[in-house]
mmCIF file of C-alpha atoms in Angstrom:
data_model
loop_
_atom_site.group_PDB
_atom_site.id
_atom_site.type_symbol
_atom_site.label_atom_id
_atom_site.label_comp_id
_atom_site.label_asym_id
_atom_site.label_seq_id
_atom_site.Cartn_x
_atom_site.Cartn_y
_atom_site.Cartn_z
ATOM 1 C CA MET A 3 -32.338 123.298 17.660
ATOM 2 C CA ALA A 4 -28.677 123.521 16.584
ATOM 3 C CA LEU A 5 -27.245 120.655 14.584
ATOM 4 C CA ALA A 6 -24.111 118.898 15.793
ATOM 5 C CA THR A 7 -21.311 116.995 14.109
ATOM 6 C CA ALA A 8 -20.224 113.510 15.111
ATOM 7 C CA SER A 9 -17.726 115.060 17.519
ATOM 8 C CA GLY A 10 -20.473 117.027 19.242
ATOM 9 C CA GLY A 11 -19.655 120.486 17.872
ATOM 10 C CA PRO A 12 -22.164 122.705 16.078
ATOM 11 C CA VAL A 13 -22.556 122.447 12.310
ATOM 12 C CA THR A 14 -21.807 125.706 10.541
ATOM 13 C CA PRO A 15 -23.106 126.331 6.992
ATOM 14 C CA SER A 16 -19.619 125.762 5.573
ATOM 15 C CA THR A 17 -19.241 122.505 7.505
ATOM 16 C CA ALA A 18 -22.643 121.312 6.301
ATOM 17 C CA LEU A 19 -21.611 122.113 2.733
ATOM 18 C CA VAL A 20 -18.400 120.117 3.124
ATOM 19 C CA LEU A 21 -20.283 117.148 4.583
ATOM 20 C CA ALA A 22 -22.841 117.239 1.772
ATOM 21 C CA TYR A 23 -20.049 117.363 -0.819
ATOM 22 C CA ARG A 24 -18.298 114.377 0.761
ATOM 23 C CA ARG A 25 -21.514 112.357 0.802
ATOM 24 C CA THR A 26 -22.139 113.164 -2.853
ATOM 25 C CA TRP A 27 -18.522 112.361 -3.764
ATOM 26 C CA TRP A 28 -18.569 108.939 -2.112
ATOM 27 C CA ARG A 29 -22.044 108.161 -3.471
ATOM 28 C CA ARG A 30 -20.789 108.821 -7.013
ATOM 29 C CA TRP A 31 -17.802 106.529 -6.546
ATOM 30 C CA ALA A 32 -20.086 103.861 -5.042
ATOM 31 C CA LEU A 33 -22.229 103.994 -8.192
ATOM 32 C CA ALA A 34 -19.081 103.758 -10.312
ATOM 33 C CA ALA A 35 -18.105 100.686 -8.295
ATOM 34 C CA ALA A 36 -21.539 99.230 -9.065
ATOM 35 C CA LEU A 37 -20.790 99.653 -12.781
ATOM 36 C CA LEU A 38 -17.500 97.832 -12.208
ATOM 37 C CA SER A 39 -19.391 94.977 -10.551
ATOM 38 C CA VAL A 40 -21.764 94.718 -13.524
ATOM 39 C CA ALA A 41 -18.792 94.662 -15.894
ATOM 40 C CA LEU A 42 -17.102 91.873 -13.910
ATOM 41 C CA VAL A 43 -20.284 89.785 -13.832
ATOM 42 C CA GLY A 44 -20.666 90.295 -17.576
ATOM 43 C CA PHE A 45 -17.044 89.293 -18.048
ATOM 44 C CA LEU A 46 -17.491 86.007 -16.166
ATOM 45 C CA LEU A 47 -20.681 85.215 -18.074
ATOM 46 C CA ASP A 48 -18.912 86.055 -21.330
ATOM 47 C CA VAL A 49 -16.177 83.536 -20.537
ATOM 48 C CA ALA A 50 -18.728 80.933 -19.453
ATOM 49 C CA THR A 51 -21.014 81.172 -22.489
ATOM 50 C CA GLY A 52 -20.333 79.581 -25.834
ATOM 51 C CA PRO A 53 -21.096 76.370 -27.748
ATOM 52 C CA ALA A 54 -20.524 74.564 -24.443
ATOM 53 C CA PHE A 55 -21.636 76.434 -21.336
ATOM 54 C CA LEU A 56 -19.035 76.272 -18.581
ATOM 55 C CA PRO A 57 -19.920 76.513 -14.876
ATOM 56 C CA VAL A 58 -19.360 80.073 -13.694
ATOM 57 C CA ALA A 59 -17.639 78.867 -10.515
ATOM 58 C CA ALA A 60 -15.164 76.790 -12.544
ATOM 59 C CA VAL A 61 -14.533 79.770 -14.827
ATOM 60 C CA ALA A 62 -13.912 82.040 -11.843
ATOM 61 C CA ARG A 63 -11.424 79.584 -10.343
ATOM 62 C CA THR A 64 -9.622 79.223 -13.669
ATOM 63 C CA VAL A 65 -9.377 82.987 -14.202
ATOM 64 C CA VAL A 66 -8.296 83.775 -10.633
ATOM 65 C CA PHE A 67 -5.853 80.925 -10.067
ATOM 66 C CA GLY A 68 -4.706 80.393 -13.660
ATOM 67 C CA GLN A 69 -5.676 76.729 -13.720
ATOM 68 C CA GLY A 70 -8.839 74.897 -12.771
ATOM 69 C CA GLN A 71 -9.539 71.343 -11.753
ATOM 70 C CA ASP A 72 -10.510 70.382 -15.304
ATOM 71 C CA ALA A 73 -7.726 70.676 -17.900
ATOM 72 C CA SER A 74 -10.214 70.997 -20.770
ATOM 73 C CA VAL A 75 -11.934 73.948 -19.061
ATOM 74 C CA THR A 76 -8.552 75.603 -18.536
ATOM 75 C CA ALA A 77 -7.641 75.186 -22.217
ATOM 76 C CA ILE A 78 -10.983 76.553 -23.443
ATOM 77 C CA VAL A 79 -10.888 79.533 -21.090
ATOM 78 C CA TRP A 80 -7.296 80.656 -21.657
ATOM 79 C CA SER A 81 -6.934 79.832 -25.345
ATOM 80 C CA ILE A 82 -10.324 80.801 -26.746
ATOM 81 C CA ARG A 83 -12.741 82.621 -24.490
ATOM 82 C CA LEU A 84 -10.608 84.783 -22.214
ATOM 83 C CA PRO A 85 -9.078 86.895 -25.031
ATOM 84 C CA VAL A 86 -12.582 87.539 -26.404
ATOM 85 C CA ALA A 87 -14.017 88.502 -23.002
ATOM 86 C CA CYS A 88 -11.067 90.765 -22.166
ATOM 87 C CA THR A 89 -11.317 92.392 -25.593
ATOM 88 C CA ALA A 90 -14.994 93.148 -24.958
ATOM 89 C CA LEU A 91 -14.068 94.912 -21.710
ATOM 90 C CA VAL A 92 -11.207 96.917 -23.226
ATOM 91 C CA VAL A 93 -13.008 97.923 -26.435
ATOM 92 C CA GLY A 94 -16.152 98.826 -24.505
ATOM 93 C CA ALA A 95 -14.118 100.976 -22.122
ATOM 94 C CA ALA A 96 -12.323 102.688 -25.020
ATOM 95 C CA LEU A 97 -15.566 103.432 -26.875
ATOM 96 C CA GLY A 98 -17.353 104.627 -23.727
ATOM 97 C CA LEU A 99 -14.456 106.890 -22.816
ATOM 98 C CA SER A 100 -14.124 108.351 -26.307
ATOM 99 C CA GLY A 101 -17.872 108.980 -26.469
ATOM 100 C CA ALA A 102 -17.842 110.762 -23.119
ATOM 101 C CA VAL A 103 -14.998 113.039 -24.181
ATOM 102 C CA MET A 104 -16.610 113.818 -27.535
ATOM 103 C CA GLN A 105 -19.949 114.702 -25.944
ATOM 104 C CA THR A 106 -18.151 116.981 -23.510
ATOM 105 C CA ILE A 107 -15.988 118.897 -25.973
ATOM 106 C CA LEU A 108 -18.832 119.285 -28.517
ATOM 107 C CA HIS A 109 -21.635 120.033 -26.015
ATOM 108 C CA ASN A 110 -23.828 117.555 -27.857
ATOM 109 C CA PRO A 111 -25.617 114.546 -26.294
ATOM 110 C CA LEU A 112 -25.719 112.757 -29.667
ATOM 111 C CA ALA A 113 -21.985 113.040 -30.325
ATOM 112 C CA SER A 114 -19.848 109.918 -30.453
ATOM 113 C CA SER A 115 -17.104 108.487 -32.599
ATOM 114 C CA TYR A 116 -19.718 106.428 -34.432
ATOM 115 C CA THR A 117 -22.195 109.224 -35.184
ATOM 116 C CA LEU A 118 -19.628 111.867 -36.174
ATOM 117 C CA GLY A 119 -17.503 109.995 -38.674
ATOM 118 C CA VAL A 120 -14.434 108.990 -36.642
ATOM 119 C CA SER A 121 -15.376 105.305 -36.647
ATOM 120 C CA ALA A 122 -16.250 105.564 -40.342
ATOM 121 C CA GLY A 123 -12.805 107.049 -41.023
ATOM 122 C CA ALA A 124 -11.099 104.289 -39.075
ATOM 123 C CA GLY A 125 -13.246 101.728 -40.872
ATOM 124 C CA PHE A 126 -12.248 103.103 -44.263
ATOM 125 C CA GLY A 127 -8.549 102.919 -43.321
ATOM 126 C CA ALA A 128 -8.881 99.303 -42.236
ATOM 127 C CA ALA A 129 -10.941 98.370 -45.318
ATOM 128 C CA LEU A 130 -8.285 99.997 -47.497
ATOM 129 C CA VAL A 131 -5.690 97.569 -46.153
ATOM 130 C CA ILE A 132 -8.030 94.581 -46.509
ATOM 131 C CA VAL A 133 -8.887 95.371 -50.137
ATOM 132 C CA LEU A 134 -5.661 96.878 -51.507
ATOM 133 C CA GLY A 135 -2.945 95.803 -49.105
ATOM 134 C CA ALA A 136 -3.228 92.033 -49.040
ATOM 135 C CA GLY A 137 0.532 91.673 -49.465
ATOM 136 C CA LEU A 138 1.444 93.892 -46.520
ATOM 137 C CA PRO A 139 3.320 92.088 -43.731
ATOM 138 C CA ARG A 140 1.377 91.336 -40.556
ATOM 139 C CA SER A 141 -1.657 93.266 -41.748
ATOM 140 C CA ASP A 142 -3.872 92.039 -38.893
ATOM 141 C CA THR A 143 -1.659 93.355 -36.106
ATOM 142 C CA VAL A 144 0.287 96.205 -37.750
ATOM 143 C CA SER A 145 -1.010 97.575 -41.047
ATOM 144 C CA ILE A 146 -4.729 97.573 -40.256
ATOM 145 C CA PRO A 147 -4.467 99.289 -36.833
ATOM 146 C CA VAL A 148 -1.943 101.834 -38.144
ATOM 147 C CA MET A 149 -4.172 102.768 -41.082
ATOM 148 C CA ALA A 150 -7.285 102.788 -38.889
ATOM 149 C CA ILE A 151 -5.691 105.171 -36.376
ATOM 150 C CA LEU A 152 -4.328 107.316 -39.224
ATOM 151 C CA PHE A 153 -7.715 107.741 -40.885
ATOM 152 C CA ALA A 154 -9.452 108.245 -37.552
ATOM 153 C CA ALA A 155 -6.964 111.062 -36.941
ATOM 154 C CA LEU A 156 -7.665 112.415 -40.435
ATOM 155 C CA ALA A 157 -11.391 112.346 -39.665
ATOM 156 C CA CYS A 158 -10.824 114.278 -36.430
ATOM 157 C CA ALA A 159 -8.575 116.752 -38.253
ATOM 158 C CA GLY A 160 -11.192 117.135 -40.969
ATOM 159 C CA VAL A 161 -13.892 117.798 -38.383
ATOM 160 C CA TYR A 162 -11.764 120.501 -36.817
ATOM 161 C CA LEU A 163 -10.629 122.093 -40.074
ATOM 162 C CA ILE A 164 -14.061 122.087 -41.723
ATOM 163 C CA GLY A 165 -15.569 123.476 -38.530
ATOM 164 C CA GLY A 166 -13.087 126.340 -38.627
ATOM 165 C CA ALA A 167 -9.873 125.865 -36.663
ATOM 166 C CA ARG A 168 -9.637 129.421 -35.355
ATOM 167 C CA ALA A 169 -13.274 130.021 -34.465
ATOM 168 C CA ALA A 170 -14.675 126.532 -34.259
ATOM 169 C CA THR A 171 -18.002 126.263 -32.518
ATOM 170 C CA ALA A 172 -19.459 123.031 -31.190
ATOM 171 C CA GLU A 173 -22.299 123.221 -33.712
ATOM 172 C CA ALA A 174 -19.917 123.625 -36.668
ATOM 173 C CA LEU A 175 -17.815 120.691 -35.475
ATOM 174 C CA VAL A 176 -20.888 118.458 -35.230
ATOM 175 C CA LEU A 177 -22.023 119.370 -38.754
ATOM 176 C CA ALA A 178 -18.509 118.728 -40.067
ATOM 177 C CA GLY A 179 -18.504 115.314 -38.395
ATOM 178 C CA ILE A 180 -21.807 114.360 -39.996
ATOM 179 C CA ALA A 181 -20.477 115.387 -43.419
ATOM 180 C CA LEU A 182 -17.343 113.261 -42.957
ATOM 181 C CA LEU A 183 -19.457 110.329 -41.774
ATOM 182 C CA PHE A 184 -21.229 110.208 -45.141
ATOM 183 C CA LEU A 185 -17.959 110.781 -47.013
ATOM 184 C CA PHE A 186 -16.144 107.846 -45.433
ATOM 185 C CA GLN A 187 -19.180 105.591 -45.728
ATOM 186 C CA ALA A 188 -19.297 106.371 -49.456
ATOM 187 C CA LEU A 189 -15.565 105.671 -49.832
ATOM 188 C CA THR A 190 -15.946 102.358 -48.003
ATOM 189 C CA SER A 191 -18.822 101.412 -50.306
ATOM 190 C CA LEU A 192 -16.595 102.221 -53.279
ATOM 191 C CA LEU A 193 -13.929 99.862 -51.916
ATOM 192 C CA GLN A 194 -16.540 97.137 -51.569
ATOM 193 C CA LEU A 195 -17.536 97.704 -55.192
ATOM 194 C CA ILE A 196 -14.005 97.086 -56.520
ATOM 195 C CA ALA A 197 -12.995 94.393 -54.014
ATOM 196 C CA SER A 198 -12.460 90.768 -54.927
ATOM 197 C CA PRO A 199 -15.070 88.292 -53.617
ATOM 198 C CA GLU A 200 -12.726 87.136 -50.844
ATOM 199 C CA ALA A 201 -11.827 90.676 -49.761
ATOM 200 C CA LEU A 202 -15.469 91.768 -49.999
ATOM 201 C CA GLN A 203 -16.568 88.962 -47.689
ATOM 202 C CA GLN A 204 -13.862 89.909 -45.204
ATOM 203 C CA VAL A 205 -14.772 93.607 -45.289
ATOM 204 C CA VAL A 206 -18.503 92.974 -44.889
ATOM 205 C CA PHE A 207 -17.974 90.600 -41.956
ATOM 206 C CA TRP A 208 -15.528 93.038 -40.392
ATOM 207 C CA LEU A 209 -17.935 95.996 -40.787
ATOM 208 C CA PHE A 210 -20.534 94.066 -38.789
ATOM 209 C CA GLY A 211 -18.151 94.006 -35.817
ATOM 210 C CA SER A 212 -16.829 90.810 -34.248
ATOM 211 C CA LEU A 213 -14.771 89.848 -31.206
ATOM 212 C CA GLN A 214 -14.041 86.325 -32.384
ATOM 213 C CA LYS A 215 -10.608 87.104 -33.875
ATOM 214 C CA ALA A 216 -9.269 88.465 -30.604
ATOM 215 C CA THR A 217 -5.751 87.409 -29.619
ATOM 216 C CA TRP A 218 -3.473 88.210 -26.699
ATOM 217 C CA THR A 219 -1.217 90.269 -28.982
ATOM 218 C CA LYS A 220 -4.082 92.427 -30.221
ATOM 219 C CA LEU A 221 -5.378 92.755 -26.671
ATOM 220 C CA ALA A 222 -1.978 93.987 -25.452
ATOM 221 C CA ILE A 223 -1.978 96.712 -28.117
ATOM 222 C CA MET A 224 -5.498 97.825 -27.189
ATOM 223 C CA VAL A 225 -4.694 97.885 -23.470
ATOM 224 C CA THR A 226 -1.590 99.992 -24.137
ATOM 225 C CA VAL A 227 -3.579 102.554 -26.133
ATOM 226 C CA LEU A 228 -6.374 102.637 -23.534
ATOM 227 C CA VAL A 229 -3.963 103.162 -20.630
ATOM 228 C CA ALA A 230 -2.172 105.918 -22.554
ATOM 229 C CA GLY A 231 -5.503 107.600 -23.331
ATOM 230 C CA VAL A 232 -6.580 107.484 -19.684
ATOM 231 C CA ALA A 233 -3.207 108.900 -18.616
ATOM 232 C CA VAL A 234 -3.703 111.859 -20.965
ATOM 233 C CA LEU A 235 -7.360 112.518 -20.142
ATOM 234 C CA LEU A 236 -7.480 112.283 -16.349
ATOM 235 C CA PRO A 237 -5.131 115.258 -15.729
ATOM 236 C CA MET A 238 -7.471 117.302 -17.979
ATOM 237 C CA ALA A 239 -10.598 116.375 -15.989
ATOM 238 C CA TRP A 240 -10.947 119.790 -14.337
ATOM 239 C CA ARG A 241 -10.604 121.600 -17.681
ATOM 240 C CA LEU A 242 -13.187 119.303 -19.261
ATOM 241 C CA THR A 243 -15.567 120.016 -16.368
ATOM 242 C CA ALA A 244 -15.031 123.744 -16.891
ATOM 243 C CA LEU A 245 -15.751 123.306 -20.601
ATOM 244 C CA LYS A 246 -19.246 122.088 -19.707
ATOM 245 C CA LEU A 247 -19.968 125.673 -18.592
ATOM 246 C CA GLY A 248 -19.433 126.877 -22.160
ATOM 247 C CA ASP A 249 -16.430 127.999 -24.167
ATOM 248 C CA ALA A 250 -16.532 131.607 -22.934
ATOM 249 C CA ARG A 251 -16.698 130.702 -19.238
ATOM 250 C CA ALA A 252 -14.021 128.027 -19.636
ATOM 251 C CA GLU A 253 -11.689 130.552 -21.259
ATOM 252 C CA GLY A 254 -12.483 132.978 -18.442
ATOM 253 C CA LEU A 255 -11.284 130.308 -16.005
ATOM 254 C CA GLY A 256 -7.982 130.038 -17.875
ATOM 255 C CA VAL A 257 -8.741 127.027 -20.092
ATOM 256 C CA ASN A 258 -7.215 127.020 -23.584
ATOM 257 C CA VAL A 259 -10.310 125.616 -25.291
ATOM 258 C CA ARG A 260 -8.711 125.187 -28.721
ATOM 259 C CA ALA A 261 -5.701 123.263 -27.366
ATOM 260 C CA LEU A 262 -7.955 121.174 -25.124
ATOM 261 C CA ARG A 263 -10.146 120.134 -28.042
ATOM 262 C CA LEU A 264 -7.112 119.260 -30.165
ATOM 263 C CA LYS A 265 -5.679 117.020 -27.425
ATOM 264 C CA CYS A 266 -9.046 115.352 -26.922
ATOM 265 C CA PHE A 267 -9.438 114.737 -30.654
ATOM 266 C CA ALA A 268 -6.012 113.074 -30.701
ATOM 267 C CA VAL A 269 -7.005 110.732 -27.862
ATOM 268 C CA ILE A 270 -10.382 109.999 -29.490
ATOM 269 C CA SER A 271 -8.716 109.080 -32.787
ATOM 270 C CA ALA A 272 -6.318 106.662 -31.053
ATOM 271 C CA LEU A 273 -9.008 104.983 -28.939
ATOM 272 C CA THR A 274 -11.459 104.687 -31.822
ATOM 273 C CA GLY A 275 -8.871 103.685 -34.417
ATOM 274 C CA VAL A 276 -7.397 100.797 -32.467
ATOM 275 C CA SER A 277 -10.860 99.549 -31.441
ATOM 276 C CA VAL A 278 -12.255 99.599 -34.973
ATOM 277 C CA ALA A 279 -9.067 98.058 -36.378
ATOM 278 C CA PHE A 280 -9.321 94.906 -34.280
ATOM 279 C CA VAL A 281 -13.075 94.339 -33.784
ATOM 280 C CA GLY A 282 -14.747 96.292 -36.600
ATOM 281 C CA THR A 283 -17.389 98.994 -36.417
ATOM 282 C CA ILE A 284 -19.476 98.849 -33.234
ATOM 283 C CA GLY A 285 -22.170 101.453 -32.748
ATOM 284 C CA PHE A 286 -24.132 102.836 -29.819
ATOM 285 C CA VAL A 287 -21.672 101.861 -27.062
ATOM 286 C CA GLY A 288 -19.920 105.229 -27.273
ATOM 287 C CA LEU A 289 -23.304 106.935 -27.472
ATOM 288 C CA VAL A 290 -25.215 105.187 -24.682
ATOM 289 C CA ALA A 291 -22.469 104.540 -22.103
ATOM 290 C CA PRO A 292 -21.807 108.239 -21.324
ATOM 291 C CA HIS A 293 -25.525 108.827 -20.753
ATOM 292 C CA ILE A 294 -25.666 105.954 -18.273
ATOM 293 C CA ALA A 295 -22.640 107.365 -16.460
ATOM 294 C CA ARG A 296 -24.055 110.895 -16.541
ATOM 295 C CA MET A 297 -27.338 109.791 -14.950
ATOM 296 C CA LEU A 298 -25.475 107.966 -12.195
ATOM 297 C CA VAL A 299 -22.551 110.250 -11.320
ATOM 298 C CA GLY A 300 -23.216 113.632 -12.918
ATOM 299 C CA GLU A 301 -20.864 115.848 -14.910
ATOM 300 C CA ASP A 302 -17.779 115.928 -12.679
ATOM 301 C CA GLN A 303 -15.270 114.572 -15.172
ATOM 302 C CA ARG A 304 -13.079 113.088 -12.449
ATOM 303 C CA VAL A 305 -15.815 110.503 -11.877
ATOM 304 C CA PHE A 306 -17.700 110.790 -15.163
ATOM 305 C CA LEU A 307 -14.808 109.651 -17.373
ATOM 306 C CA PRO A 308 -14.039 106.436 -15.400
ATOM 307 C CA ALA A 309 -17.768 105.735 -15.045
ATOM 308 C CA SER A 310 -18.259 106.092 -18.815
ATOM 309 C CA ALA A 311 -15.428 103.640 -19.457
ATOM 310 C CA LEU A 312 -16.933 101.159 -16.975
ATOM 311 C CA ALA A 313 -20.415 101.568 -18.477
ATOM 312 C CA GLY A 314 -18.998 100.911 -21.945
ATOM 313 C CA ALA A 315 -17.172 97.813 -20.723
ATOM 314 C CA ALA A 316 -20.334 96.492 -19.061
ATOM 315 C CA LEU A 317 -22.464 97.169 -22.158
ATOM 316 C CA LEU A 318 -20.117 95.409 -24.561
ATOM 317 C CA SER A 319 -19.674 92.436 -22.219
ATOM 318 C CA VAL A 320 -23.455 92.027 -21.987
ATOM 319 C CA ALA A 321 -23.710 92.365 -25.775
ATOM 320 C CA SER A 322 -21.021 89.715 -26.186
ATOM 321 C CA VAL A 323 -22.991 87.325 -23.992
ATOM 322 C CA ALA A 324 -26.143 88.080 -25.986
ATOM 323 C CA SER A 325 -24.352 87.488 -29.306
ATOM 324 C CA LYS A 326 -23.583 83.908 -28.217
ATOM 325 C CA THR A 327 -26.982 83.098 -26.695
ATOM 326 C CA LEU A 328 -29.504 84.615 -29.141
ATOM 327 C CA MET A 329 -29.156 81.647 -31.471
ATOM 328 C CA PRO A 330 -27.703 78.431 -29.987
ATOM 329 C CA GLY A 331 -24.740 77.170 -31.980
ATOM 330 C CA ALA A 332 -24.146 80.491 -33.780
ATOM 331 C CA VAL A 333 -22.416 83.753 -32.883
ATOM 332 C CA PHE A 334 -24.108 86.946 -34.013
ATOM 333 C CA PRO A 335 -21.806 89.807 -35.102
ATOM 334 C CA ILE A 336 -21.593 91.987 -32.035
ATOM 335 C CA GLY A 337 -22.183 95.177 -34.017
ATOM 336 C CA ILE A 338 -25.678 93.937 -34.845
ATOM 337 C CA VAL A 339 -26.320 93.038 -31.207
ATOM 338 C CA THR A 340 -25.223 96.449 -29.899
ATOM 339 C CA SER A 341 -27.582 98.115 -32.377
ATOM 340 C CA LEU A 342 -30.487 95.857 -31.408
ATOM 341 C CA ILE A 343 -29.846 96.567 -27.727
ATOM 342 C CA GLY A 344 -28.766 100.167 -28.130
ATOM 343 C CA VAL A 345 -31.572 101.648 -30.248
ATOM 344 C CA PRO A 346 -34.540 100.936 -27.924
ATOM 345 C CA PHE A 347 -32.390 101.521 -24.849
ATOM 346 C CA PHE A 348 -31.246 104.897 -26.125
ATOM 347 C CA VAL A 349 -34.773 105.938 -27.139
ATOM 348 C CA ALA A 350 -36.005 105.090 -23.638
ATOM 349 C CA LEU A 351 -33.026 106.910 -22.162
ATOM 350 C CA VAL A 352 -33.741 110.065 -24.153
ATOM 351 C CA LEU A 353 -37.455 110.034 -23.314
ATOM 352 C CA ARG A 354 -36.700 109.614 -19.631
ATOM 353 C CA SER A 355 -33.741 111.942 -19.197
ATOM 354 C CA ARG A 356 -33.999 114.660 -21.821
ATOM 355 C CA ARG A 357 -35.025 117.308 -19.272
ATOM 356 C CA SER A 358 -32.896 116.377 -16.306
ATOM 357 C CA HIS A 359 -29.537 114.964 -17.328
ATOM 358 C CA TRP A 360 -28.259 117.228 -20.069
#
């Protein structure tokens, strides 16, 4: 029996292929929308939770309309909790996006800014300002992010140069990243050794990762960097998809692999640097989020990159909620929470998906 389309005509093999592609395409975007829904729910819960739990409905009205029925709820939401919740979304999206790009360009499922030294480089740059640059003007909003982005860029450059700029292979780049990870961790430990008690306390607390010092000014800077990174990466989505076929095949399709990796490293350093500068070192988000996105939407970078950003935003929002509810009356550093959530989750993810999703 011949198949027929909705209009009544026969279905040719090419038409069936087009229909199957469209179904797959819309299914992937529907799953990405589901990640967005999870992120929004996490965002509302993040705003609602704290020393005093606020009704979610009142929080939603305050966020949507700018002012709720209760003036105290409005003040708490807009002055204290909303910057923290928005920062969790933006930083999670930046880390998820940077992890997805790094895993793609290095062909390594364990690659991320955290595991390959970029976060450690950014952390060393920020710690350098905290310990040695106390007199710098506006260190929280200018000096620390500038130095963090600079050293994140130096870490990326070091990865590329040590791996061999002209004939860099993905394996060599990964090994170079691991070497730089230990180097920057050692340098940060040296700074802690010579720091004053006040600076040491600040560095240690900052290395744990925390969203509690979020402000609207810092958030605006992070949003600007994230939007710029997305604007650079999305036009390269086809080339990144081709790179998944291997360097040789990508070059055969006309992709300049070396230039593509350099551009991606530049974006990774900016996204990681500004995130680490304002919230400290947060692990596992950039590692786990791309795997969640990959299981849901596959390797098409046009969908995979936005899905990774949404998965990262959802993960960090959930971690932010957990950091305020694990111990009533106290806020856990979010870097500890992401590790506690991320390690067992990632082990389960690897055991379940090692044969099918990479």
